[in-house]
Amino acid sequence: MDIFVNRDTLFAAVSRAALVTDATSLLHALGNVQLTAAGRALRLSATDLYMSSDESVEAEVAEPGAIALPANELLDILARVPSGPVQLTGGDAVRVHPVGQIGRAHV
């Protein structure tokens, strides 16, 4: 997966998805948000088995893919990244790179 997306747009979408997740569940997947990159969109999906969240944000997708990440960890990382475009790359783990700036974070 390799995508470029606006940090503020992504942060808002992950924030809404995190409201649905259940980080204390014995099923660890319920604390995750699934990111699916395809076409010109990044789709974010989350559930706690009672409620669900499904949202798409505009993104430039260089390489399509999908991954499930802990919602709260992703939020913490995005909160530290400055506003502007960010690049998300990776397969089993995702790297968040602020575009045009020095720094990166791993989820």
PDB file of N, CA and C in Angstrom:
ATOM      1  N   MET A   1       0.857  -1.167   0.000  1.00  0.00           N
ATOM      2  CA  MET A   1       0.000   0.000   0.000  1.00  0.00           C
ATOM      3  C   MET A   1       0.905   1.232   0.000  1.00  0.00           C
ATOM      4  N   ASP A   2       0.582   2.171  -0.843  1.00  0.00           N
ATOM      5  CA  ASP A   2       1.322   3.428  -0.924  1.00  0.00           C
ATOM      6  C   ASP A   2       0.327   4.509  -1.324  1.00  0.00           C
ATOM      7  N   ILE A   3       0.031   5.430  -0.394  1.00  0.00           N
ATOM      8  CA  ILE A   3      -0.963   6.468  -0.667  1.00  0.00           C
ATOM      9  C   ILE A   3      -0.504   7.816  -0.138  1.00  0.00           C
ATOM     10  N   PHE A   4      -1.057   8.857  -0.730  1.00  0.00           N
ATOM     11  CA  PHE A   4      -0.870  10.225  -0.267  1.00  0.00           C
ATOM     12  C   PHE A   4      -2.248  10.767   0.094  1.00  0.00           C
ATOM     13  N   VAL A   5      -2.361  11.351   1.295  1.00  0.00           N
ATOM     14  CA  VAL A   5      -3.643  11.846   1.775  1.00  0.00           C
ATOM     15  C   VAL A   5      -3.392  13.050   2.676  1.00  0.00           C
ATOM     16  N   ASN A   6      -4.373  13.942   2.771  1.00  0.00           N
ATOM     17  CA  ASN A   6      -4.254  15.104   3.643  1.00  0.00           C
ATOM     18  C   ASN A   6      -4.338  14.654   5.093  1.00  0.00           C
ATOM     19  N   ARG A   7      -3.397  15.068   5.914  1.00  0.00           N
ATOM     20  CA  ARG A   7      -3.326  14.647   7.310  1.00  0.00           C
ATOM     21  C   ARG A   7      -4.580  15.033   8.089  1.00  0.00           C
ATOM     22  N   ASP A   8      -5.093  16.248   7.903  1.00  0.00           N
ATOM     23  CA  ASP A   8      -6.264  16.694   8.656  1.00  0.00           C
ATOM     24  C   ASP A   8      -7.508  15.886   8.295  1.00  0.00           C
ATOM     25  N   THR A   9      -7.670  15.584   7.017  1.00  0.00           N
ATOM     26  CA  THR A   9      -8.801  14.776   6.561  1.00  0.00           C
ATOM     27  C   THR A   9      -8.704  13.364   7.139  1.00  0.00           C
ATOM     28  N   LEU A  10      -7.505  12.783   7.081  1.00  0.00           N
ATOM     29  CA  LEU A  10      -7.302  11.437   7.608  1.00  0.00           C
ATOM     30  C   LEU A  10      -7.497  11.408   9.120  1.00  0.00           C
ATOM     31  N   PHE A  11      -6.977  12.401   9.816  1.00  0.00           N
ATOM     32  CA  PHE A  11      -7.117  12.461  11.275  1.00  0.00           C
ATOM     33  C   PHE A  11      -8.592  12.511  11.679  1.00  0.00           C
ATOM     34  N   ALA A  12      -9.388  13.326  10.987  1.00  0.00           N
ATOM     35  CA  ALA A  12     -10.813  13.431  11.298  1.00  0.00           C
ATOM     36  C   ALA A  12     -11.530  12.098  11.047  1.00  0.00           C
ATOM     37  N   ALA A  13     -11.195  11.431   9.943  1.00  0.00           N
ATOM     38  CA  ALA A  13     -11.843  10.156   9.619  1.00  0.00           C
ATOM     39  C   ALA A  13     -11.447   9.062  10.614  1.00  0.00           C
ATOM     40  N   VAL A  14     -10.179   9.008  10.995  1.00  0.00           N
ATOM     41  CA  VAL A  14      -9.731   8.005  11.964  1.00  0.00           C
ATOM     42  C   VAL A  14     -10.337   8.303  13.332  1.00  0.00           C
ATOM     43  N   SER A  15     -10.499   9.572  13.674  1.00  0.00           N
ATOM     44  CA  SER A  15     -11.131   9.947  14.945  1.00  0.00           C
ATOM     45  C   SER A  15     -12.562   9.420  15.012  1.00  0.00           C
ATOM     46  N   ARG A  16     -13.304   9.577  13.936  1.00  0.00           N
ATOM     47  CA  ARG A  16     -14.681   9.078  13.907  1.00  0.00           C
ATOM     48  C   ARG A  16     -14.714   7.552  13.974  1.00  0.00           C
ATOM     49  N   ALA A  17     -13.808   6.896  13.269  1.00  0.00           N
ATOM     50  CA  ALA A  17     -13.764   5.431  13.294  1.00  0.00           C
ATOM     51  C   ALA A  17     -13.356   4.924  14.678  1.00  0.00           C
ATOM     52  N   ALA A  18     -12.460   5.632  15.358  1.00  0.00           N
ATOM     53  CA  ALA A  18     -11.999   5.215  16.682  1.00  0.00           C
ATOM     54  C   ALA A  18     -13.115   5.257  17.713  1.00  0.00           C
ATOM     55  N   LEU A  19     -14.115   6.097  17.499  1.00  0.00           N
ATOM     56  CA  LEU A  19     -15.250   6.158  18.423  1.00  0.00           C
ATOM     57  C   LEU A  19     -16.029   4.845  18.444  1.00  0.00           C
ATOM     58  N   VAL A  20     -15.960   4.097  17.366  1.00  0.00           N
ATOM     59  CA  VAL A  20     -16.694   2.843  17.238  1.00  0.00           C
ATOM     60  C   VAL A  20     -15.890   1.658  17.771  1.00  0.00           C
ATOM     61  N   THR A  21     -14.569   1.742  17.719  1.00  0.00           N
ATOM     62  CA  THR A  21     -13.734   0.599  18.092  1.00  0.00           C
ATOM     63  C   THR A  21     -13.797   0.335  19.591  1.00  0.00           C
ATOM     64  N   ASP A  22     -13.440  -0.885  19.964  1.00  0.00           N
ATOM     65  CA  ASP A  22     -13.431  -1.301  21.363  1.00  0.00           C
ATOM     66  C   ASP A  22     -12.031  -1.822  21.686  1.00  0.00           C
ATOM     67  N   ALA A  23     -11.181  -0.950  22.206  1.00  0.00           N
ATOM     68  CA  ALA A  23      -9.787  -1.307  22.476  1.00  0.00           C
ATOM     69  C   ALA A  23      -9.658  -2.269  23.650  1.00  0.00           C
ATOM     70  N   THR A  24     -10.690  -2.412  24.491  1.00  0.00           N
ATOM     71  CA  THR A  24     -10.608  -3.280  25.661  1.00  0.00           C
ATOM     72  C   THR A  24     -11.144  -4.685  25.396  1.00  0.00           C
ATOM     73  N   SER A  25     -11.625  -4.942  24.208  1.00  0.00           N
ATOM     74  CA  SER A  25     -12.210  -6.242  23.875  1.00  0.00           C
ATOM     75  C   SER A  25     -11.137  -7.328  23.839  1.00  0.00           C
ATOM     76  N   LEU A  26     -11.540  -8.537  24.155  1.00  0.00           N
ATOM     77  CA  LEU A  26     -10.636  -9.676  24.026  1.00  0.00           C
ATOM     78  C   LEU A  26     -10.361 -10.000  22.561  1.00  0.00           C
ATOM     79  N   LEU A  27     -11.228  -9.551  21.671  1.00  0.00           N
ATOM     80  CA  LEU A  27     -10.993  -9.686  20.233  1.00  0.00           C
ATOM     81  C   LEU A  27     -10.252  -8.436  19.763  1.00  0.00           C
ATOM     82  N   HIS A  28      -8.935  -8.564  19.608  1.00  0.00           N
ATOM     83  CA  HIS A  28      -8.101  -7.402  19.298  1.00  0.00           C
ATOM     84  C   HIS A  28      -8.511  -6.704  18.012  1.00  0.00           C
ATOM     85  N   ALA A  29      -9.097  -7.427  17.087  1.00  0.00           N
ATOM     86  CA  ALA A  29      -9.514  -6.825  15.816  1.00  0.00           C
ATOM     87  C   ALA A  29     -10.562  -5.739  16.026  1.00  0.00           C
ATOM     88  N   LEU A  30     -11.303  -5.786  17.121  1.00  0.00           N
ATOM     89  CA  LEU A  30     -12.341  -4.785  17.368  1.00  0.00           C
ATOM     90  C   LEU A  30     -11.752  -3.438  17.774  1.00  0.00           C
ATOM     91  N   GLY A  31     -10.471  -3.379  18.055  1.00  0.00           N
ATOM     92  CA  GLY A  31      -9.792  -2.121  18.347  1.00  0.00           C
ATOM     93  C   GLY A  31      -9.111  -1.532  17.125  1.00  0.00           C
ATOM     94  N   ASN A  32      -9.291  -2.184  15.985  1.00  0.00           N
ATOM     95  CA  ASN A  32      -8.605  -1.766  14.758  1.00  0.00           C
ATOM     96  C   ASN A  32      -9.524  -0.994  13.827  1.00  0.00           C
ATOM     97  N   VAL A  33      -8.891  -0.226  12.975  1.00  0.00           N
ATOM     98  CA  VAL A  33      -9.577   0.393  11.847  1.00  0.00           C
ATOM     99  C   VAL A  33      -8.939  -0.201  10.588  1.00  0.00           C
ATOM    100  N   GLN A  34      -9.771  -0.617   9.656  1.00  0.00           N
ATOM    101  CA  GLN A  34      -9.254  -1.183   8.409  1.00  0.00           C
ATOM    102  C   GLN A  34      -9.123  -0.073   7.391  1.00  0.00           C
ATOM    103  N   LEU A  35      -7.937   0.033   6.804  1.00  0.00           N
ATOM    104  CA  LEU A  35      -7.668   0.998   5.739  1.00  0.00           C
ATOM    105  C   LEU A  35      -7.591   0.222   4.436  1.00  0.00           C
ATOM    106  N   THR A  36      -8.395   0.615   3.460  1.00  0.00           N
ATOM    107  CA  THR A  36      -8.394  -0.022   2.143  1.00  0.00           C
ATOM    108  C   THR A  36      -8.187   1.063   1.096  1.00  0.00           C
ATOM    109  N   ALA A  37      -7.068   0.984   0.379  1.00  0.00           N
ATOM    110  CA  ALA A  37      -6.734   1.977  -0.636  1.00  0.00           C
ATOM    111  C   ALA A  37      -6.983   1.401  -2.013  1.00  0.00           C
ATOM    112  N   ALA A  38      -7.815   2.090  -2.790  1.00  0.00           N
ATOM    113  CA  ALA A  38      -8.107   1.658  -4.160  1.00  0.00           C
ATOM    114  C   ALA A  38      -8.660   2.852  -4.926  1.00  0.00           C
ATOM    115  N   GLY A  39      -8.346   2.895  -6.200  1.00  0.00           N
ATOM    116  CA  GLY A  39      -8.845   3.992  -7.037  1.00  0.00           C
ATOM    117  C   GLY A  39      -8.287   5.327  -6.569  1.00  0.00           C
ATOM    118  N   ARG A  40      -9.167   6.254  -6.258  1.00  0.00           N
ATOM    119  CA  ARG A  40      -8.736   7.568  -5.754  1.00  0.00           C
ATOM    120  C   ARG A  40      -9.269   7.800  -4.349  1.00  0.00           C
ATOM    121  N   ALA A  41      -9.421   6.710  -3.575  1.00  0.00           N
ATOM    122  CA  ALA A  41     -10.009   6.844  -2.246  1.00  0.00           C
ATOM    123  C   ALA A  41      -9.343   5.908  -1.250  1.00  0.00           C
ATOM    124  N   LEU A  42      -9.397   6.319   0.000  1.00  0.00           N
ATOM    125  CA  LEU A  42      -8.985   5.494   1.121  1.00  0.00           C
ATOM    126  C   LEU A  42     -10.235   5.244   1.953  1.00  0.00           C
ATOM    127  N   ARG A  43     -10.598   3.985   2.112  1.00  0.00           N
ATOM    128  CA  ARG A  43     -11.793   3.622   2.859  1.00  0.00           C
ATOM    129  C   ARG A  43     -11.386   3.189   4.264  1.00  0.00           C
ATOM    130  N   LEU A  44     -12.063   3.730   5.271  1.00  0.00           N
ATOM    131  CA  LEU A  44     -11.797   3.404   6.665  1.00  0.00           C
ATOM    132  C   LEU A  44     -13.026   2.705   7.235  1.00  0.00           C
ATOM    133  N   SER A  45     -12.836   1.517   7.783  1.00  0.00           N
ATOM    134  CA  SER A  45     -13.933   0.740   8.342  1.00  0.00           C
ATOM    135  C   SER A  45     -13.571   0.295   9.746  1.00  0.00           C
ATOM    136  N   ALA A  46     -14.561   0.333  10.654  1.00  0.00           N
ATOM    137  CA  ALA A  46     -14.365  -0.117  12.029  1.00  0.00           C
ATOM    138  C   ALA A  46     -15.688  -0.624  12.578  1.00  0.00           C
ATOM    139  N   THR A  47     -15.613  -1.514  13.575  1.00  0.00           N
ATOM    140  CA  THR A  47     -16.818  -2.026  14.209  1.00  0.00           C
ATOM    141  C   THR A  47     -16.509  -2.475  15.634  1.00  0.00           C
ATOM    142  N   ASP A  48     -17.535  -2.503  16.467  1.00  0.00           N
ATOM    143  CA  ASP A  48     -17.442  -3.137  17.780  1.00  0.00           C
ATOM    144  C   ASP A  48     -18.482  -4.255  17.882  1.00  0.00           C
ATOM    145  N   LEU A  49     -19.011  -4.678  16.779  1.00  0.00           N
ATOM    146  CA  LEU A  49     -20.029  -5.706  16.594  1.00  0.00           C
ATOM    147  C   LEU A  49     -21.443  -5.206  16.898  1.00  0.00           C
ATOM    148  N   TYR A  50     -21.582  -4.021  17.476  1.00  0.00           N
ATOM    149  CA  TYR A  50     -22.895  -3.421  17.695  1.00  0.00           C
ATOM    150  C   TYR A  50     -23.102  -2.232  16.762  1.00  0.00           C
ATOM    151  N   MET A  51     -22.043  -1.459  16.576  1.00  0.00           N
ATOM    152  CA  MET A  51     -22.059  -0.298  15.670  1.00  0.00           C
ATOM    153  C   MET A  51     -20.929  -0.475  14.671  1.00  0.00           C
ATOM    154  N   SER A  52     -21.044   0.235  13.560  1.00  0.00           N
ATOM    155  CA  SER A  52     -19.949   0.215  12.595  1.00  0.00           C
ATOM    156  C   SER A  52     -19.772   1.603  12.005  1.00  0.00           C
ATOM    157  N   SER A  53     -18.587   1.812  11.464  1.00  0.00           N
ATOM    158  CA  SER A  53     -18.250   3.065  10.795  1.00  0.00           C
ATOM    159  C   SER A  53     -17.621   2.704   9.461  1.00  0.00           C
ATOM    160  N   ASP A  54     -18.049   3.372   8.425  1.00  0.00           N
ATOM    161  CA  ASP A  54     -17.513   3.128   7.086  1.00  0.00           C
ATOM    162  C   ASP A  54     -17.461   4.470   6.371  1.00  0.00           C
ATOM    163  N   GLU A  55     -16.262   4.923   6.053  1.00  0.00           N
ATOM    164  CA  GLU A  55     -16.087   6.248   5.473  1.00  0.00           C
ATOM    165  C   GLU A  55     -14.972   6.202   4.434  1.00  0.00           C
ATOM    166  N   SER A  56     -15.098   7.017   3.412  1.00  0.00           N
ATOM    167  CA  SER A  56     -14.051   7.146   2.401  1.00  0.00           C
ATOM    168  C   SER A  56     -13.554   8.572   2.360  1.00  0.00           C
ATOM    169  N   VAL A  57     -12.252   8.721   2.163  1.00  0.00           N
ATOM    170  CA  VAL A  57     -11.648  10.037   1.990  1.00  0.00           C
ATOM    171  C   VAL A  57     -10.855  10.023   0.690  1.00  0.00           C
ATOM    172  N   GLU A  58     -10.739  11.177   0.087  1.00  0.00           N
ATOM    173  CA  GLU A  58      -9.993  11.296  -1.161  1.00  0.00           C
ATOM    174  C   GLU A  58      -8.511  11.098  -0.890  1.00  0.00           C
ATOM    175  N   ALA A  59      -7.874  10.306  -1.746  1.00  0.00           N
ATOM    176  CA  ALA A  59      -6.444  10.026  -1.610  1.00  0.00           C
ATOM    177  C   ALA A  59      -5.850   9.734  -2.977  1.00  0.00           C
ATOM    178  N   GLU A  60      -4.569   9.952  -3.088  1.00  0.00           N
ATOM    179  CA  GLU A  60      -3.832   9.569  -4.290  1.00  0.00           C
ATOM    180  C   GLU A  60      -3.213   8.207  -4.022  1.00  0.00           C
ATOM    181  N   VAL A  61      -3.705   7.197  -4.689  1.00  0.00           N
ATOM    182  CA  VAL A  61      -3.272   5.824  -4.440  1.00  0.00           C
ATOM    183  C   VAL A  61      -2.227   5.430  -5.475  1.00  0.00           C
ATOM    184  N   ALA A  62      -0.971   5.285  -5.039  1.00  0.00           N
ATOM    185  CA  ALA A  62       0.098   4.847  -5.930  1.00  0.00           C
ATOM    186  C   ALA A  62       0.125   3.324  -6.013  1.00  0.00           C
ATOM    187  N   GLU A  63      -0.166   2.654  -4.896  1.00  0.00           N
ATOM    188  CA  GLU A  63      -0.218   1.196  -4.859  1.00  0.00           C
ATOM    189  C   GLU A  63      -1.385   0.783  -3.965  1.00  0.00           C
ATOM    190  N   PRO A  64      -2.394   0.129  -4.516  1.00  0.00           N
ATOM    191  CA  PRO A  64      -3.549  -0.263  -3.700  1.00  0.00           C
ATOM    192  C   PRO A  64      -3.176  -1.315  -2.663  1.00  0.00           C
ATOM    193  N   GLY A  65      -3.987  -1.406  -1.635  1.00  0.00           N
ATOM    194  CA  GLY A  65      -3.759  -2.398  -0.595  1.00  0.00           C
ATOM    195  C   GLY A  65      -4.708  -2.191   0.560  1.00  0.00           C
ATOM    196  N   ALA A  66      -4.608  -3.055   1.555  1.00  0.00           N
ATOM    197  CA  ALA A  66      -5.462  -2.967   2.738  1.00  0.00           C
ATOM    198  C   ALA A  66      -4.680  -3.436   3.951  1.00  0.00           C
ATOM    199  N   ILE A  67      -4.996  -2.844   5.103  1.00  0.00           N
ATOM    200  CA  ILE A  67      -4.363  -3.232   6.366  1.00  0.00           C
ATOM    201  C   ILE A  67      -5.269  -2.812   7.511  1.00  0.00           C
ATOM    202  N   ALA A  68      -5.239  -3.565   8.594  1.00  0.00           N
ATOM    203  CA  ALA A  68      -5.972  -3.211   9.806  1.00  0.00           C
ATOM    204  C   ALA A  68      -4.954  -2.750  10.844  1.00  0.00           C
ATOM    205  N   LEU A  69      -5.194  -1.570  11.414  1.00  0.00           N
ATOM    206  CA  LEU A  69      -4.273  -0.977  12.382  1.00  0.00           C
ATOM    207  C   LEU A  69      -5.004  -0.600  13.653  1.00  0.00           C
ATOM    208  N   PRO A  70      -4.315  -0.610  14.796  1.00  0.00           N
ATOM    209  CA  PRO A  70      -4.941  -0.153  16.034  1.00  0.00           C
ATOM    210  C   PRO A  70      -5.341   1.317  15.902  1.00  0.00           C
ATOM    211  N   ALA A  71      -6.619   1.593  16.071  1.00  0.00           N
ATOM    212  CA  ALA A  71      -7.143   2.941  15.851  1.00  0.00           C
ATOM    213  C   ALA A  71      -6.487   3.971  16.756  1.00  0.00           C
ATOM    214  N   ASN A  72      -6.329   3.656  18.034  1.00  0.00           N
ATOM    215  CA  ASN A  72      -5.775   4.634  18.972  1.00  0.00           C
ATOM    216  C   ASN A  72      -4.303   4.931  18.699  1.00  0.00           C
ATOM    217  N   GLU A  73      -3.540   3.921  18.300  1.00  0.00           N
ATOM    218  CA  GLU A  73      -2.130   4.152  17.957  1.00  0.00           C
ATOM    219  C   GLU A  73      -2.007   5.028  16.720  1.00  0.00           C
ATOM    220  N   LEU A  74      -2.842   4.758  15.713  1.00  0.00           N
ATOM    221  CA  LEU A  74      -2.825   5.569  14.499  1.00  0.00           C
ATOM    222  C   LEU A  74      -3.204   7.009  14.814  1.00  0.00           C
ATOM    223  N   LEU A  75      -4.181   7.201  15.681  1.00  0.00           N
ATOM    224  CA  LEU A  75      -4.575   8.556  16.094  1.00  0.00           C
ATOM    225  C   LEU A  75      -3.440   9.273  16.785  1.00  0.00           C
ATOM    226  N   ASP A  76      -2.738   8.587  17.689  1.00  0.00           N
ATOM    227  CA  ASP A  76      -1.608   9.198  18.405  1.00  0.00           C
ATOM    228  C   ASP A  76      -0.527   9.656  17.440  1.00  0.00           C
ATOM    229  N   ILE A  77      -0.240   8.833  16.447  1.00  0.00           N
ATOM    230  CA  ILE A  77       0.791   9.197  15.466  1.00  0.00           C
ATOM    231  C   ILE A  77       0.336  10.377  14.624  1.00  0.00           C
ATOM    232  N   LEU A  78      -0.887  10.334  14.128  1.00  0.00           N
ATOM    233  CA  LEU A  78      -1.380  11.428  13.289  1.00  0.00           C
ATOM    234  C   LEU A  78      -1.451  12.744  14.064  1.00  0.00           C
ATOM    235  N   ALA A  79      -1.688  12.674  15.371  1.00  0.00           N
ATOM    236  CA  ALA A  79      -1.747  13.880  16.188  1.00  0.00           C
ATOM    237  C   ALA A  79      -0.383  14.580  16.249  1.00  0.00           C
ATOM    238  N   ARG A  80       0.700  13.819  16.106  1.00  0.00           N
ATOM    239  CA  ARG A  80       2.048  14.394  16.166  1.00  0.00           C
ATOM    240  C   ARG A  80       2.570  14.854  14.812  1.00  0.00           C
ATOM    241  N   VAL A  81       1.877  14.462  13.748  1.00  0.00           N
ATOM    242  CA  VAL A  81       2.320  14.826  12.394  1.00  0.00           C
ATOM    243  C   VAL A  81       1.742  16.195  12.043  1.00  0.00           C
ATOM    244  N   PRO A  82       2.553  17.093  11.461  1.00  0.00           N
ATOM    245  CA  PRO A  82       2.030  18.420  11.100  1.00  0.00           C
ATOM    246  C   PRO A  82       0.992  18.344   9.979  1.00  0.00           C
ATOM    247  N   SER A  83       0.155  19.359   9.912  1.00  0.00           N
ATOM    248  CA  SER A  83      -0.866  19.440   8.856  1.00  0.00           C
ATOM    249  C   SER A  83      -0.212  19.434   7.484  1.00  0.00           C
ATOM    250  N   GLY A  84      -0.957  18.947   6.515  1.00  0.00           N
ATOM    251  CA  GLY A  84      -0.460  18.885   5.145  1.00  0.00           C
ATOM    252  C   GLY A  84      -0.535  17.461   4.643  1.00  0.00           C
ATOM    253  N   PRO A  85       0.005  17.211   3.463  1.00  0.00           N
ATOM    254  CA  PRO A  85      -0.058  15.867   2.902  1.00  0.00           C
ATOM    255  C   PRO A  85       0.870  14.903   3.648  1.00  0.00           C
ATOM    256  N   VAL A  86       0.404  13.660   3.813  1.00  0.00           N
ATOM    257  CA  VAL A  86       1.221  12.605   4.396  1.00  0.00           C
ATOM    258  C   VAL A  86       1.193  11.409   3.451  1.00  0.00           C
ATOM    259  N   GLN A  87       2.247  10.619   3.529  1.00  0.00           N
ATOM    260  CA  GLN A  87       2.339   9.403   2.733  1.00  0.00           C
ATOM    261  C   GLN A  87       2.270   8.218   3.677  1.00  0.00           C
ATOM    262  N   LEU A  88       1.399   7.274   3.390  1.00  0.00           N
ATOM    263  CA  LEU A  88       1.301   6.025   4.132  1.00  0.00           C
ATOM    264  C   LEU A  88       1.821   4.925   3.230  1.00  0.00           C
ATOM    265  N   THR A  89       2.847   4.217   3.698  1.00  0.00           N
ATOM    266  CA  THR A  89       3.439   3.140   2.910  1.00  0.00           C
ATOM    267  C   THR A  89       3.560   1.899   3.774  1.00  0.00           C
ATOM    268  N   GLY A  90       3.569   0.754   3.141  1.00  0.00           N
ATOM    269  CA  GLY A  90       3.838  -0.467   3.873  1.00  0.00           C
ATOM    270  C   GLY A  90       2.954  -1.618   3.473  1.00  0.00           C
ATOM    271  N   GLY A  91       3.240  -2.746   4.083  1.00  0.00           N
ATOM    272  CA  GLY A  91       2.484  -3.964   3.851  1.00  0.00           C
ATOM    273  C   GLY A  91       1.987  -4.499   5.175  1.00  0.00           C
ATOM    274  N   ASP A  92       2.879  -5.164   5.948  1.00  0.00           N
ATOM    275  CA  ASP A  92       2.504  -5.699   7.258  1.00  0.00           C
ATOM    276  C   ASP A  92       2.460  -4.610   8.324  1.00  0.00           C
ATOM    277  N   ALA A  93       3.237  -3.574   8.146  1.00  0.00           N
ATOM    278  CA  ALA A  93       3.239  -2.414   9.039  1.00  0.00           C
ATOM    279  C   ALA A  93       3.155  -1.184   8.148  1.00  0.00           C
ATOM    280  N   VAL A  94       2.681  -0.104   8.681  1.00  0.00           N
ATOM    281  CA  VAL A  94       2.519   1.112   7.883  1.00  0.00           C
ATOM    282  C   VAL A  94       3.461   2.184   8.410  1.00  0.00           C
ATOM    283  N   ARG A  95       4.073   2.898   7.493  1.00  0.00           N
ATOM    284  CA  ARG A  95       4.911   4.046   7.840  1.00  0.00           C
ATOM    285  C   ARG A  95       4.162   5.303   7.427  1.00  0.00           C
ATOM    286  N   VAL A  96       4.181   6.300   8.305  1.00  0.00           N
ATOM    287  CA  VAL A  96       3.536   7.581   8.028  1.00  0.00           C
ATOM    288  C   VAL A  96       4.646   8.611   7.841  1.00  0.00           C
ATOM    289  N   HIS A  97       4.707   9.200   6.646  1.00  0.00           N
ATOM    290  CA  HIS A  97       5.730  10.192   6.317  1.00  0.00           C
ATOM    291  C   HIS A  97       5.064  11.529   6.016  1.00  0.00           C
ATOM    292  N   PRO A  98       5.417  12.602   6.739  1.00  0.00           N
ATOM    293  CA  PRO A  98       4.954  13.918   6.312  1.00  0.00           C
ATOM    294  C   PRO A  98       5.637  14.278   4.991  1.00  0.00           C
ATOM    295  N   VAL A  99       4.893  14.640   3.982  1.00  0.00           N
ATOM    296  CA  VAL A  99       5.465  14.941   2.670  1.00  0.00           C
ATOM    297  C   VAL A  99       6.176  16.295   2.735  1.00  0.00           C
ATOM    298  N   GLY A 100       7.417  16.312   2.285  1.00  0.00           N
ATOM    299  CA  GLY A 100       8.180  17.557   2.238  1.00  0.00           C
ATOM    300  C   GLY A 100       8.811  17.919   3.566  1.00  0.00           C
ATOM    301  N   GLN A 101       8.761  17.049   4.554  1.00  0.00           N
ATOM    302  CA  GLN A 101       9.354  17.330   5.861  1.00  0.00           C
ATOM    303  C   GLN A 101      10.124  16.115   6.329  1.00  0.00           C
ATOM    304  N   ILE A 102      10.991  16.338   7.291  1.00  0.00           N
ATOM    305  CA  ILE A 102      11.791  15.243   7.840  1.00  0.00           C
ATOM    306  C   ILE A 102      11.006  14.584   8.966  1.00  0.00           C
ATOM    307  N   GLY A 103      11.044  13.263   9.022  1.00  0.00           N
ATOM    308  CA  GLY A 103      10.384  12.523  10.096  1.00  0.00           C
ATOM    309  C   GLY A 103       9.524  11.416   9.550  1.00  0.00           C
ATOM    310  N   ARG A 104       9.253  10.454  10.400  1.00  0.00           N
ATOM    311  CA  ARG A 104       8.365   9.349  10.051  1.00  0.00           C
ATOM    312  C   ARG A 104       7.960   8.634  11.317  1.00  0.00           C
ATOM    313  N   ALA A 105       6.905   7.883  11.221  1.00  0.00           N
ATOM    314  CA  ALA A 105       6.424   7.074  12.348  1.00  0.00           C
ATOM    315  C   ALA A 105       5.948   5.741  11.816  1.00  0.00           C
ATOM    316  N   HIS A 106       6.015   4.727  12.645  1.00  0.00           N
ATOM    317  CA  HIS A 106       5.622   3.376  12.254  1.00  0.00           C
ATOM    318  C   HIS A 106       4.450   2.925  13.098  1.00  0.00           C
ATOM    319  N   VAL A 107       3.493   2.255  12.457  1.00  0.00           N
ATOM    320  CA  VAL A 107       2.364   1.650  13.185  1.00  0.00           C
ATOM    321  C   VAL A 107       2.468   0.159  12.988  1.00  0.00           C
TER     322      VAL A 107
END
